Amino acid sequence: MMDVRRAHERYPGGEPAAGIETWHAFSFGPHYDPDNLRFGAVIACNEERLAPGAGFDEHPHSHTEIVTWVVEGELTHRDSTGHESVVRHGDVQRLSSAGGVRHVERNDGPGPLTFVQMWLAPLRPGGDPSYEVVHGIADSTPYAVPEAGAMLHVRRLAAGERTAVPDGAHAYVHVVRGDVRLDGEELAAGDAARITDAKSLEAEGVTDAELLIWEMS
């Protein structure tokens, strides 16, 4: 079964006057929807747009696996465990908040910043926080988040190129850029598909496109 959610159906958020624009794919903050709390391990998929100099001051997280994909620009990250990084397009960043961590996210670059941040529920709460960045992850190289029983696949498709959606109990497909065709549905940037019991599905680039695909047990 495939449930398609369009970009325009997301909940708006952020603080536009401060240069922060947010689009939430799942129930978030004041946008409470009991029928849209999670899909598989995914509990949030937020598209964040930060103007130069804008950002999120230090704030806490706990019991969440936070995976970030930069679409354009530079994301500066600092956290309470002493990590500081600049994350760019092509990098996968993961903050395992575990028993608790605080961090800052800012656009200290000269141009606009757009990133997709995905929150996953861990299989077990608690533990020690950890952080890593994989710079320049190769196309189709899977990135494992074992704490959440999940695997991220980054796919960049040329027009007419196809890629398999992993078989599994849950697959979450988010279109970062371009247009793709998936099981007869055409998806554009910001659209997503939530697939239950995925089997023998393929995504095809209608244009050059970039996809984030979560494979979950």
PDB file of C-alpha atoms in Angstrom:
ATOM      1  CA  MET A   1       0.000   0.000   0.000  1.00  0.00           C
ATOM      2  CA  MET A   2       1.302   3.479  -0.896  1.00  0.00           C
ATOM      3  CA  ASP A   3       0.154   6.705   0.727  1.00  0.00           C
ATOM      4  CA  VAL A   4       1.320   9.819  -1.174  1.00  0.00           C
ATOM      5  CA  ARG A   5       1.650  13.091   0.743  1.00  0.00           C
ATOM      6  CA  ARG A   6       2.097  16.253  -1.320  1.00  0.00           C
ATOM      7  CA  ALA A   7       4.442  19.120  -0.493  1.00  0.00           C
ATOM      8  CA  HIS A   8       1.564  21.580  -0.127  1.00  0.00           C
ATOM      9  CA  GLU A   9      -0.058  19.356   2.513  1.00  0.00           C
ATOM     10  CA  ARG A  10       2.811  19.871   4.959  1.00  0.00           C
ATOM     11  CA  TYR A  11       2.350  22.018   8.059  1.00  0.00           C
ATOM     12  CA  PRO A  12       4.060  25.448   7.940  1.00  0.00           C
ATOM     13  CA  GLY A  13       6.273  26.484  10.814  1.00  0.00           C
ATOM     14  CA  GLY A  14       9.412  28.333  11.731  1.00  0.00           C
ATOM     15  CA  GLU A  15       9.763  32.060  12.297  1.00  0.00           C
ATOM     16  CA  PRO A  16       9.749  33.875   8.949  1.00  0.00           C
ATOM     17  CA  ALA A  17      10.594  37.247  10.527  1.00  0.00           C
ATOM     18  CA  ALA A  18      13.810  35.671  11.863  1.00  0.00           C
ATOM     19  CA  GLY A  19      14.685  34.091   8.515  1.00  0.00           C
ATOM     20  CA  ILE A  20      13.427  30.600   9.419  1.00  0.00           C
ATOM     21  CA  GLU A  21      10.888  28.778   7.243  1.00  0.00           C
ATOM     22  CA  THR A  22       9.878  25.212   8.097  1.00  0.00           C
ATOM     23  CA  TRP A  23       7.626  22.626   6.458  1.00  0.00           C
ATOM     24  CA  HIS A  24       6.602  19.635   8.601  1.00  0.00           C
ATOM     25  CA  ALA A  25       5.524  16.349   7.001  1.00  0.00           C
ATOM     26  CA  PHE A  26       4.337  14.887  10.328  1.00  0.00           C
ATOM     27  CA  SER A  27       2.387  16.115  13.330  1.00  0.00           C
ATOM     28  CA  PHE A  28       4.666  18.652  14.996  1.00  0.00           C
ATOM     29  CA  GLY A  29       4.362  21.225  17.785  1.00  0.00           C
ATOM     30  CA  PRO A  30       1.099  23.177  17.464  1.00  0.00           C
ATOM     31  CA  HIS A  31       0.152  21.154  14.369  1.00  0.00           C
ATOM     32  CA  TYR A  32      -1.148  18.133  16.251  1.00  0.00           C
ATOM     33  CA  ASP A  33      -2.658  15.398  14.108  1.00  0.00           C
ATOM     34  CA  PRO A  34      -3.249  12.063  15.891  1.00  0.00           C
ATOM     35  CA  ASP A  35      -3.452  10.303  12.513  1.00  0.00           C
ATOM     36  CA  ASN A  36      -0.036  11.592  11.380  1.00  0.00           C
ATOM     37  CA  LEU A  37       2.312  10.917  14.299  1.00  0.00           C
ATOM     38  CA  ARG A  38       4.793   8.555  12.627  1.00  0.00           C
ATOM     39  CA  PHE A  39       5.425   6.078   9.843  1.00  0.00           C
ATOM     40  CA  GLY A  40       7.605   3.146  10.757  1.00  0.00           C
ATOM     41  CA  ALA A  41      10.482   4.654  12.717  1.00  0.00           C
ATOM     42  CA  VAL A  42      10.094   8.118  11.148  1.00  0.00           C
ATOM     43  CA  ILE A  43       8.468  10.641  13.489  1.00  0.00           C
ATOM     44  CA  ALA A  44       9.471  13.863  11.694  1.00  0.00           C
ATOM     45  CA  CYS A  45      10.591  14.979   8.247  1.00  0.00           C
ATOM     46  CA  ASN A  46      11.167  18.735   8.308  1.00  0.00           C
ATOM     47  CA  GLU A  47      12.347  20.900   5.441  1.00  0.00           C
ATOM     48  CA  GLU A  48      14.186  23.866   6.962  1.00  0.00           C
ATOM     49  CA  ARG A  49      15.106  27.033   5.083  1.00  0.00           C
ATOM     50  CA  LEU A  50      17.435  29.463   6.863  1.00  0.00           C
ATOM     51  CA  ALA A  51      18.463  32.880   5.607  1.00  0.00           C
ATOM     52  CA  PRO A  52      22.130  33.889   6.060  1.00  0.00           C
ATOM     53  CA  GLY A  53      22.755  34.522   9.760  1.00  0.00           C
ATOM     54  CA  ALA A  54      19.580  32.733  10.867  1.00  0.00           C
ATOM     55  CA  GLY A  55      19.415  29.583  12.929  1.00  0.00           C
ATOM     56  CA  PHE A  56      18.190  27.645  15.926  1.00  0.00           C
ATOM     57  CA  ASP A  57      19.742  28.595  19.259  1.00  0.00           C
ATOM     58  CA  GLU A  58      20.833  25.869  21.663  1.00  0.00           C
ATOM     59  CA  HIS A  59      17.967  23.479  22.356  1.00  0.00           C
ATOM     60  CA  PRO A  60      17.636  19.959  23.796  1.00  0.00           C
ATOM     61  CA  HIS A  61      16.821  16.581  22.268  1.00  0.00           C
ATOM     62  CA  SER A  62      16.521  13.127  23.790  1.00  0.00           C
ATOM     63  CA  HIS A  63      15.603   9.604  22.666  1.00  0.00           C
ATOM     64  CA  THR A  64      15.707  10.560  18.981  1.00  0.00           C
ATOM     65  CA  GLU A  65      17.940   9.684  16.030  1.00  0.00           C
ATOM     66  CA  ILE A  66      18.303  12.914  14.018  1.00  0.00           C
ATOM     67  CA  VAL A  67      19.521  12.574  10.415  1.00  0.00           C
ATOM     68  CA  THR A  68      20.122  15.662   8.279  1.00  0.00           C
ATOM     69  CA  TRP A  69      20.571  16.086   4.522  1.00  0.00           C
ATOM     70  CA  VAL A  70      21.641  19.500   3.219  1.00  0.00           C
ATOM     71  CA  VAL A  71      19.972  20.481  -0.062  1.00  0.00           C
ATOM     72  CA  GLU A  72      21.909  23.716  -0.582  1.00  0.00           C
ATOM     73  CA  GLY A  73      24.151  25.975   1.452  1.00  0.00           C
ATOM     74  CA  GLU A  74      26.150  25.247   4.611  1.00  0.00           C
ATOM     75  CA  LEU A  75      24.818  24.060   7.969  1.00  0.00           C
ATOM     76  CA  THR A  76      26.898  24.822  11.057  1.00  0.00           C
ATOM     77  CA  HIS A  77      26.338  22.356  13.904  1.00  0.00           C
ATOM     78  CA  ARG A  78      27.584  22.595  17.499  1.00  0.00           C
ATOM     79  CA  ASP A  79      26.516  20.339  20.355  1.00  0.00           C
ATOM     80  CA  SER A  80      27.029  19.877  24.066  1.00  0.00           C
ATOM     81  CA  THR A  81      29.333  16.883  23.559  1.00  0.00           C
ATOM     82  CA  GLY A  82      31.910  19.162  21.917  1.00  0.00           C
ATOM     83  CA  HIS A  83      31.295  18.436  18.241  1.00  0.00           C
ATOM     84  CA  GLU A  84      31.338  21.261  15.711  1.00  0.00           C
ATOM     85  CA  SER A  85      30.901  20.703  11.967  1.00  0.00           C
ATOM     86  CA  VAL A  86      29.972  22.424   8.731  1.00  0.00           C
ATOM     87  CA  VAL A  87      27.666  20.147   6.706  1.00  0.00           C
ATOM     88  CA  ARG A  88      27.151  20.620   2.968  1.00  0.00           C
ATOM     89  CA  HIS A  89      25.198  19.004   0.144  1.00  0.00           C
ATOM     90  CA  GLY A  90      26.169  15.371  -0.219  1.00  0.00           C
ATOM     91  CA  ASP A  91      26.948  14.922   3.471  1.00  0.00           C
ATOM     92  CA  VAL A  92      24.854  12.819   5.859  1.00  0.00           C
ATOM     93  CA  GLN A  93      24.829  14.082   9.443  1.00  0.00           C
ATOM     94  CA  ARG A  94      23.499  12.022  12.355  1.00  0.00           C
ATOM     95  CA  LEU A  95      23.024  13.105  15.950  1.00  0.00           C
ATOM     96  CA  SER A  96      21.988  10.298  18.278  1.00  0.00           C
ATOM     97  CA  SER A  97      20.482  12.260  21.153  1.00  0.00           C
ATOM     98  CA  ALA A  98      20.074   9.144  23.354  1.00  0.00           C
ATOM     99  CA  GLY A  99      19.690  10.145  27.024  1.00  0.00           C
ATOM    100  CA  GLY A 100      19.993  13.837  26.196  1.00  0.00           C
ATOM    101  CA  VAL A 101      22.037  16.381  24.243  1.00  0.00           C
ATOM    102  CA  ARG A 102      21.823  20.063  23.333  1.00  0.00           C
ATOM    103  CA  HIS A 103      22.792  21.558  19.987  1.00  0.00           C
ATOM    104  CA  VAL A 104      22.855  24.684  17.837  1.00  0.00           C
ATOM    105  CA  GLU A 105      22.068  24.788  14.103  1.00  0.00           C
ATOM    106  CA  ARG A 106      22.885  27.909  12.107  1.00  0.00           C
ATOM    107  CA  ASN A 107      23.410  29.280   8.627  1.00  0.00           C
ATOM    108  CA  ASP A 108      26.762  31.008   8.981  1.00  0.00           C
ATOM    109  CA  GLY A 109      27.347  30.882   5.217  1.00  0.00           C
ATOM    110  CA  PRO A 110      26.897  33.681   2.679  1.00  0.00           C
ATOM    111  CA  GLY A 111      23.859  32.212   0.901  1.00  0.00           C
ATOM    112  CA  PRO A 112      20.525  30.606   1.734  1.00  0.00           C
ATOM    113  CA  LEU A 113      20.482  27.217   3.445  1.00  0.00           C
ATOM    114  CA  THR A 114      17.946  24.438   2.870  1.00  0.00           C
ATOM    115  CA  PHE A 115      18.113  21.088   4.633  1.00  0.00           C
ATOM    116  CA  VAL A 116      15.862  18.106   5.285  1.00  0.00           C
ATOM    117  CA  GLN A 117      15.950  16.821   8.834  1.00  0.00           C
ATOM    118  CA  MET A 118      14.445  13.462   9.700  1.00  0.00           C
ATOM    119  CA  TRP A 119      13.804  12.221  13.237  1.00  0.00           C
ATOM    120  CA  LEU A 120      13.586   8.504  13.969  1.00  0.00           C
ATOM    121  CA  ALA A 121      12.403   6.772  17.119  1.00  0.00           C
ATOM    122  CA  PRO A 122      15.066   4.497  18.654  1.00  0.00           C
ATOM    123  CA  LEU A 123      14.356   0.866  19.373  1.00  0.00           C
ATOM    124  CA  ARG A 124      15.493   1.376  22.983  1.00  0.00           C
ATOM    125  CA  PRO A 125      15.604   4.639  24.963  1.00  0.00           C
ATOM    126  CA  GLY A 126      18.588   5.986  26.859  1.00  0.00           C
ATOM    127  CA  GLY A 127      22.293   5.503  26.265  1.00  0.00           C
ATOM    128  CA  ASP A 128      25.036   7.992  25.477  1.00  0.00           C
ATOM    129  CA  PRO A 129      24.712  10.589  22.707  1.00  0.00           C
ATOM    130  CA  SER A 130      26.896  10.277  19.611  1.00  0.00           C
ATOM    131  CA  TYR A 131      27.540  12.254  16.444  1.00  0.00           C
ATOM    132  CA  GLU A 132      28.969  11.658  12.989  1.00  0.00           C
ATOM    133  CA  VAL A 133      29.124  13.129   9.504  1.00  0.00           C
ATOM    134  CA  VAL A 134      29.708  11.104   6.332  1.00  0.00           C
ATOM    135  CA  HIS A 135      31.099  13.571   3.815  1.00  0.00           C
ATOM    136  CA  GLY A 136      30.187  13.113   0.165  1.00  0.00           C
ATOM    137  CA  ILE A 137      28.232   9.881   0.493  1.00  0.00           C
ATOM    138  CA  ALA A 138      28.226   7.965  -2.779  1.00  0.00           C
ATOM    139  CA  ASP A 139      25.038   7.430  -4.737  1.00  0.00           C
ATOM    140  CA  SER A 140      23.069   4.370  -3.584  1.00  0.00           C
ATOM    141  CA  THR A 141      25.459   3.752  -0.662  1.00  0.00           C
ATOM    142  CA  PRO A 142      23.228   2.760   2.269  1.00  0.00           C
ATOM    143  CA  TYR A 143      23.618   4.566   5.588  1.00  0.00           C
ATOM    144  CA  ALA A 144      22.600   2.437   8.552  1.00  0.00           C
ATOM    145  CA  VAL A 145      20.895   3.738  11.677  1.00  0.00           C
ATOM    146  CA  PRO A 146      20.765   0.471  13.656  1.00  0.00           C
ATOM    147  CA  GLU A 147      19.512   2.255  16.770  1.00  0.00           C
ATOM    148  CA  ALA A 148      16.225   2.797  14.893  1.00  0.00           C
ATOM    149  CA  GLY A 149      16.256  -0.382  12.779  1.00  0.00           C
ATOM    150  CA  ALA A 150      16.507   1.748   9.642  1.00  0.00           C
ATOM    151  CA  MET A 151      18.650   2.256   6.545  1.00  0.00           C
ATOM    152  CA  LEU A 152      18.869   5.440   4.466  1.00  0.00           C
ATOM    153  CA  HIS A 153      19.423   5.192   0.694  1.00  0.00           C
ATOM    154  CA  VAL A 154      20.409   8.362  -1.177  1.00  0.00           C
ATOM    155  CA  ARG A 155      19.620   8.153  -4.882  1.00  0.00           C
ATOM    156  CA  ARG A 156      20.388  10.645  -7.628  1.00  0.00           C
ATOM    157  CA  LEU A 157      18.578   9.788 -10.855  1.00  0.00           C
ATOM    158  CA  ALA A 158      18.961  11.059 -14.393  1.00  0.00           C
ATOM    159  CA  ALA A 159      15.812  11.424 -16.466  1.00  0.00           C
ATOM    160  CA  GLY A 160      14.688   7.930 -17.447  1.00  0.00           C
ATOM    161  CA  GLU A 161      16.905   6.213 -14.879  1.00  0.00           C
ATOM    162  CA  ARG A 162      15.321   3.764 -12.461  1.00  0.00           C
ATOM    163  CA  THR A 163      16.106   2.632  -8.938  1.00  0.00           C
ATOM    164  CA  ALA A 164      14.577  -0.081  -6.788  1.00  0.00           C
ATOM    165  CA  VAL A 165      12.697   0.807  -3.633  1.00  0.00           C
ATOM    166  CA  PRO A 166      13.927  -1.700  -1.009  1.00  0.00           C
ATOM    167  CA  ASP A 167      11.456  -4.420  -0.128  1.00  0.00           C
ATOM    168  CA  GLY A 168      10.360  -4.280   3.482  1.00  0.00           C
ATOM    169  CA  ALA A 169       7.667  -3.633   6.034  1.00  0.00           C
ATOM    170  CA  HIS A 170       8.004   0.145   5.674  1.00  0.00           C
ATOM    171  CA  ALA A 171       9.646   2.400   3.076  1.00  0.00           C
ATOM    172  CA  TYR A 172       9.533   6.190   3.198  1.00  0.00           C
ATOM    173  CA  VAL A 173      10.453   8.014  -0.029  1.00  0.00           C
ATOM    174  CA  HIS A 174      11.086  11.772   0.076  1.00  0.00           C
ATOM    175  CA  VAL A 175      11.760  13.715  -3.132  1.00  0.00           C
ATOM    176  CA  VAL A 176      14.476  16.292  -2.509  1.00  0.00           C
ATOM    177  CA  ARG A 177      14.562  17.740  -6.025  1.00  0.00           C
ATOM    178  CA  GLY A 178      13.218  16.980  -9.481  1.00  0.00           C
ATOM    179  CA  ASP A 179      10.293  14.775 -10.504  1.00  0.00           C
ATOM    180  CA  VAL A 180       9.963  11.004 -10.222  1.00  0.00           C
ATOM    181  CA  ARG A 181       7.388   8.370 -11.113  1.00  0.00           C
ATOM    182  CA  LEU A 182       6.636   5.751  -8.470  1.00  0.00           C
ATOM    183  CA  ASP A 183       4.059   2.996  -8.935  1.00  0.00           C
ATOM    184  CA  GLY A 184       2.095   5.130 -11.412  1.00  0.00           C
ATOM    185  CA  GLU A 185       2.223   8.304  -9.294  1.00  0.00           C
ATOM    186  CA  GLU A 186       4.292  11.329 -10.270  1.00  0.00           C
ATOM    187  CA  LEU A 187       6.039  12.976  -7.328  1.00  0.00           C
ATOM    188  CA  ALA A 188       7.660  16.422  -7.274  1.00  0.00           C
ATOM    189  CA  ALA A 189      10.105  18.082  -4.886  1.00  0.00           C
ATOM    190  CA  GLY A 190       8.757  17.999  -1.332  1.00  0.00           C
ATOM    191  CA  ASP A 191       6.354  15.130  -2.044  1.00  0.00           C
ATOM    192  CA  ALA A 192       6.703  11.853  -0.152  1.00  0.00           C
ATOM    193  CA  ALA A 193       5.379   8.314  -0.347  1.00  0.00           C
ATOM    194  CA  ARG A 194       4.750   6.076   2.661  1.00  0.00           C
ATOM    195  CA  ILE A 195       4.829   2.462   1.507  1.00  0.00           C
ATOM    196  CA  THR A 196       3.697  -0.493   3.582  1.00  0.00           C
ATOM    197  CA  ASP A 197       4.948  -3.974   2.646  1.00  0.00           C
ATOM    198  CA  ALA A 198       7.012  -2.629  -0.246  1.00  0.00           C
ATOM    199  CA  LYS A 199       7.771  -5.257  -2.864  1.00  0.00           C
ATOM    200  CA  SER A 200       9.277  -4.977  -6.351  1.00  0.00           C
ATOM    201  CA  LEU A 201       8.730  -1.211  -6.640  1.00  0.00           C
ATOM    202  CA  GLU A 202      10.875   1.100  -8.758  1.00  0.00           C
ATOM    203  CA  ALA A 203      11.234   4.868  -8.879  1.00  0.00           C
ATOM    204  CA  GLU A 204      11.991   6.455 -12.257  1.00  0.00           C
ATOM    205  CA  GLY A 205      13.399   9.907 -12.841  1.00  0.00           C
ATOM    206  CA  VAL A 206      11.015  11.999 -14.938  1.00  0.00           C
ATOM    207  CA  THR A 207      13.659  14.717 -14.736  1.00  0.00           C
ATOM    208  CA  ASP A 208      17.025  14.663 -12.998  1.00  0.00           C
ATOM    209  CA  ALA A 209      16.056  13.962  -9.398  1.00  0.00           C
ATOM    210  CA  GLU A 210      17.339  13.293  -5.900  1.00  0.00           C
ATOM    211  CA  LEU A 211      15.597  10.946  -3.464  1.00  0.00           C
ATOM    212  CA  LEU A 212      15.948   9.976   0.175  1.00  0.00           C
ATOM    213  CA  ILE A 213      14.586   6.481   0.788  1.00  0.00           C
ATOM    214  CA  TRP A 214      14.222   5.022   4.293  1.00  0.00           C
ATOM    215  CA  GLU A 215      14.124   1.236   4.527  1.00  0.00           C
ATOM    216  CA  MET A 216      12.615   0.150   7.830  1.00  0.00           C
ATOM    217  CA  SER A 217      11.750  -3.126   9.494  1.00  0.00           C
TER     218      SER A 217
END
